[in-house]
Coordinates of C-alpha atoms in Angstrom, one line a residue:
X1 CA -0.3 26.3 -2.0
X2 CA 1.7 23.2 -2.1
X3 CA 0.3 20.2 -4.0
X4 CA 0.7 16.7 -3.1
X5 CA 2.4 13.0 -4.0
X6 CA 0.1 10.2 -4.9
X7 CA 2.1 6.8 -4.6
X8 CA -0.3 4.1 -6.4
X9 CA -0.2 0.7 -7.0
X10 CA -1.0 0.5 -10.6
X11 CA -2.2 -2.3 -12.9
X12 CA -1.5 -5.1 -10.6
X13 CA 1.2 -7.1 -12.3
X14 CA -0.2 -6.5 -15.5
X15 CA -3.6 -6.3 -15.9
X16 CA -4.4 -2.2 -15.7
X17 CA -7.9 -2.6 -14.9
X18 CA -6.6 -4.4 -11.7
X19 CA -5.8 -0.7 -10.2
X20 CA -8.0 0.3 -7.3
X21 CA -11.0 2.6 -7.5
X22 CA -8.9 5.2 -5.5
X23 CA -6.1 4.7 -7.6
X24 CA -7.9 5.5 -10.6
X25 CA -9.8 8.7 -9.6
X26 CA -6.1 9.8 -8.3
X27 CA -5.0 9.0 -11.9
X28 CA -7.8 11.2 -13.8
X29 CA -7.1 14.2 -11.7
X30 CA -3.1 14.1 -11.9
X31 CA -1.4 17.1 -13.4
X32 CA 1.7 15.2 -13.6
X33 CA 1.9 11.1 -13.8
X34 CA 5.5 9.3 -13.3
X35 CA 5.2 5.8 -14.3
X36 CA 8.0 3.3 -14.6
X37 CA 7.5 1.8 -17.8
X38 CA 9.6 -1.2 -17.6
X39 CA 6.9 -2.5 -15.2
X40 CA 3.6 -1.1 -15.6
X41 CA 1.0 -1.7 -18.4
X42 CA 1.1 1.6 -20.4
X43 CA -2.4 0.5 -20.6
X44 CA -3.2 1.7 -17.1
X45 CA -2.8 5.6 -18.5
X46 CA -5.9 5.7 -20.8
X47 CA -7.6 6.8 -17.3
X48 CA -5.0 10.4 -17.8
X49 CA -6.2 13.4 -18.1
X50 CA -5.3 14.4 -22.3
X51 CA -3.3 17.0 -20.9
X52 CA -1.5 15.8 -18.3
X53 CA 2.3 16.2 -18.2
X54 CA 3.3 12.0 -18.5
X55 CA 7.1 10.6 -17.7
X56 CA 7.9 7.1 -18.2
X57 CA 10.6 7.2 -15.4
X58 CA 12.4 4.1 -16.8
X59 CA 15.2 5.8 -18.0
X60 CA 15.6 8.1 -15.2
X61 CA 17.5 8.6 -12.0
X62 CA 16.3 8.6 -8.6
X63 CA 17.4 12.1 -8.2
X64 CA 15.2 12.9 -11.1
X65 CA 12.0 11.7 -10.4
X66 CA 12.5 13.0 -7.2
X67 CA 12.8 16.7 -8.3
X68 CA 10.1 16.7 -10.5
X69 CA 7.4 15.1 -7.5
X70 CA 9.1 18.3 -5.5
X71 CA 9.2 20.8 -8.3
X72 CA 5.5 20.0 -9.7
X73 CA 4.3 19.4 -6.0
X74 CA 5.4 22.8 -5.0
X75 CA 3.7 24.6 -8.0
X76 CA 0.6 23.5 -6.4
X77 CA -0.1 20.2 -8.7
X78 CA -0.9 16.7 -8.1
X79 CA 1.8 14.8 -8.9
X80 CA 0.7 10.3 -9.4
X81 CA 3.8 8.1 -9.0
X82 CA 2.7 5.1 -10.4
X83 CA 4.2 1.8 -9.1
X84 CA 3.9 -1.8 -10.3
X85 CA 1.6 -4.1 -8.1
X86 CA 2.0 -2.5 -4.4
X87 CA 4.7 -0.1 -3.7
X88 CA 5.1 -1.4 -0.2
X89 CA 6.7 -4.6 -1.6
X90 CA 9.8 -4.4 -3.8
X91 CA 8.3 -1.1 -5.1
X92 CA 11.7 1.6 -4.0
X93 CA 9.1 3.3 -2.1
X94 CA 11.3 4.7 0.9
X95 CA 13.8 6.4 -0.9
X96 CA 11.4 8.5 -2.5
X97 CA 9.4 9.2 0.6
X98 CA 12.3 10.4 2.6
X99 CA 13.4 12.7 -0.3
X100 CA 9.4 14.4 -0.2
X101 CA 9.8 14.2 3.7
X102 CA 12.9 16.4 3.5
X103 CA 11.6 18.5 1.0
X104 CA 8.1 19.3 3.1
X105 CA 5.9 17.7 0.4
X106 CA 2.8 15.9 1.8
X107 CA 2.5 12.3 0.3
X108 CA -0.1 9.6 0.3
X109 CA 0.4 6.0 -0.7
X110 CA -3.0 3.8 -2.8
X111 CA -2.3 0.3 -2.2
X112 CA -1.5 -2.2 -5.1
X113 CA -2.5 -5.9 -5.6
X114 CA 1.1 -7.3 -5.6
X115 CA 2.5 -10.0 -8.2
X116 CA 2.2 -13.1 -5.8
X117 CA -1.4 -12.3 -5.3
X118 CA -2.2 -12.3 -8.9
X119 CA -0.1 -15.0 -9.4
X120 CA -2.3 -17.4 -7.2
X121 CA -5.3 -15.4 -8.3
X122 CA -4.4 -16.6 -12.3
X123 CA -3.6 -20.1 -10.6
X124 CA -7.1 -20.4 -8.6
X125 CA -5.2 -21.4 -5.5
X126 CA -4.3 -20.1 -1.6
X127 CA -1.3 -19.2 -0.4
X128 CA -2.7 -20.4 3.1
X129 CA -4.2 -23.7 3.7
X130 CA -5.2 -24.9 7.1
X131 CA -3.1 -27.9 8.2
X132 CA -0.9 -27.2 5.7
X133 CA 0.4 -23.8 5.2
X134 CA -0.4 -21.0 7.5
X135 CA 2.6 -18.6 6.6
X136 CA 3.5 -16.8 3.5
X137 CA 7.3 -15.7 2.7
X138 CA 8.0 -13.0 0.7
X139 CA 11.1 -13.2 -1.1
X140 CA 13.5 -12.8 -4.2
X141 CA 16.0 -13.9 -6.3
X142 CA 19.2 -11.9 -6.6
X143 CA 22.6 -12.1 -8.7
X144 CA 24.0 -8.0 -8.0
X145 CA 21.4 -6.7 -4.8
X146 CA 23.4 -7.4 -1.3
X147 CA 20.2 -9.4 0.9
X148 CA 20.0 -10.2 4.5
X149 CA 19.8 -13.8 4.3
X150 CA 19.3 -16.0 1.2
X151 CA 16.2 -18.7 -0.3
X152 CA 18.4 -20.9 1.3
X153 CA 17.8 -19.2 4.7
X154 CA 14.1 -19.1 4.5
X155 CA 13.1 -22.0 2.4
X156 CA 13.8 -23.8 5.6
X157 CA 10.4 -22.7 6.6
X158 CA 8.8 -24.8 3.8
X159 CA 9.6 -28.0 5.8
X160 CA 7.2 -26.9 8.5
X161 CA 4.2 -25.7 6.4
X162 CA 4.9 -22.4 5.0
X163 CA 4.5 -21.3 0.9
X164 CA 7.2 -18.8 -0.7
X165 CA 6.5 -16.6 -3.4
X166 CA 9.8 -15.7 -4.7
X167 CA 10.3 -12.9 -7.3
X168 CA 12.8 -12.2 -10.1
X169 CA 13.6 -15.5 -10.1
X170 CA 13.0 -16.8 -13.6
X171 CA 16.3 -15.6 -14.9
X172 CA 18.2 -16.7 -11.9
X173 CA 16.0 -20.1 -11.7
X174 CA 19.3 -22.3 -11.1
X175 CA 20.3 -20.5 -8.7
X176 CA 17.0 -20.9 -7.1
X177 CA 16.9 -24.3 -7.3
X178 CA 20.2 -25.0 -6.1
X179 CA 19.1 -23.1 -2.9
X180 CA 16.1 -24.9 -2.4
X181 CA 17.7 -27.9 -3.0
X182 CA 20.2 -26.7 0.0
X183 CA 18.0 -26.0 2.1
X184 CA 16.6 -29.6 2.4
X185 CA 13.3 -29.1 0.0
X186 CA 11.9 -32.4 -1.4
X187 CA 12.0 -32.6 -5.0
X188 CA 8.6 -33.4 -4.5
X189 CA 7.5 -30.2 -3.2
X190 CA 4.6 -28.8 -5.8
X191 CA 5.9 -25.6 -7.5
X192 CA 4.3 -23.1 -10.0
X193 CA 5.7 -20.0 -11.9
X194 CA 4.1 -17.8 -13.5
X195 CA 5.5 -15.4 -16.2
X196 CA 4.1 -11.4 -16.6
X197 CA 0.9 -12.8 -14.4
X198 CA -2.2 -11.2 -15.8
X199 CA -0.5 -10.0 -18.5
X200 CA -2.1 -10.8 -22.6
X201 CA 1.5 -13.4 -22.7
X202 CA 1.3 -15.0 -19.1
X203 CA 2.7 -17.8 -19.0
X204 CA 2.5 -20.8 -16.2
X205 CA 4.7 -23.4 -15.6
X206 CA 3.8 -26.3 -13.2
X207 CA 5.3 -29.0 -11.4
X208 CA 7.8 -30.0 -8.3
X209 CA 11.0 -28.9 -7.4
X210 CA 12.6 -31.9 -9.4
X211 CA 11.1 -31.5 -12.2
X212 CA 8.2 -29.9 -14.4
X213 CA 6.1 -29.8 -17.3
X214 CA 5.2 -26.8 -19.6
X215 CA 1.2 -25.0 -19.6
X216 CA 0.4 -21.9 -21.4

C-alpha cells in the first residue's frame, strides 16, 4: 500500500506552538518528518513520534528530499514535510509536488500562518483598513532570484491605498529603500520590520520610509 506526503505549515514564523491542530496530529503520526532547519523552530518536533525517522533538509538537494518523500511513501509510511509559515507562499512547494505527481504519490497540503500575518499579529495591527488600505501585496526582496517585476513595480500601489509586506528584505534594506523611494513613496509613509517575528529574539523596528527609530 502506498503511503502518503503531508505538506504542513509548521511553527508559523517562529513560534512552534503556532502550528495548526491538523498539522500537529499529522506530525505525531509521521514515520518520517523532513524539516528545513534553517527556517523552522526545531521546537516544533517535540510533537514526533521518539522513533520517527527525522531529516533536517537544510543541507540537502531538491532531488534528495524528493526521493526520500517517494522512497518512504512507497514503503507504505507517512512521510511530514514540514515548511516554514505556509508552504503556498515562498515555501518551494511546486517543485516538490510535481516530482510526487510524477512519481504517483498522493499528497496533501496543512496550511501555515505565514510571516506577514504574524508579523502584524506581534505588531497588534491590520493589514486592511477601511478608507485606507483595502489591498495587501505580497512581495520580496531579491539580490540573485530572476522576479517578474520589482518593489519598484508594485510599490506603486501604496499611493492608492494598499500595504506591502515584503520579505527577505532586511539584508537587502537599501535596496529596498531605493525602490520605494523610486517608486514615488513619501518618506512619510509609516513602516515597520519585524525581525524572526514570534521568535524568543524578535525584534521590531518602527518608523517612516525616511527615517526610524529602534524598539525591541
Amino acid at each position: 500500500m502506498v503511503g502518503k506526503v503531508i505538506f504542513v505549515g509548521a511553527g508559523g514564523p517562529g513560534d512552534p506552538e503556532l502550528i495548526t491542530v491538523k498539522g500537529m496530529k499529522y506530525l505525531q503520526q509521521a514515520d518520517v518528518i523532513i524539516y528545513a532547519g534553517s527556517l523552522v523552530n526545531p521546537e516544533v518536533l517535540r510533537w514526533a513520534r521518539p522513533n520517527a525517522e527525522i531529516y533536517n533538509s537544510a543541507s540537502m538537494t531538491l532531488e534528495e528530499i524528493v526521493n526520500i518523500m517517494i522512497s518512504r511513501a512507497r514503503e507504505g509510511k507517512l512521510v511530514v514535510r514540514l515548511k516554514s509559515g505556509d508552504a503556498s507562499i515562498y515555501g518551494a512547494l511546486l517543485e516538490e509536488v510535481v516530482a510526487l505527481r510524477e512519481a504517483g504519490i498522493p499528497y496533501e497540503v496543512v496550511p501555515g500562518v505565514t510571516a506577514a500575518l504574524a508579523a502584524a499579529a506581534v505588531l497588534g495591527i491590520e493589514l486592511t483598513l477601511p478608507k485606507i488600505a483595502q489591498t495587501v501585496i505580497i512581495t520580496r526582496a531579491s539580490a540573485r532570484v530572476p522576479m517578474q517585476g520589482s518593489i519598484k513595480d508594485f510599490a506603486k500601489a501604496l499611493l492608492i491605498g494598499a500595504t506591502m509586506a515584503i520579505y527577505t528584505g532586511v539584508h537587502l534594506i537599501d535596496k529596498v529603500v531605493k525602490e520605494l523611494r523610486e517608486a514615488g513613496v513619501p518618506d512619510d509613509t509609516p513602516v515597520v520590520v519585524v525581525y524572526k517575528a514570534t521568535w524568543p529574539d524578535q525584534l521590531i523596528i518602527r518608523g517612516h520610509a525616511g527615517r526610524h527609530c529602534r524598539e525591541g
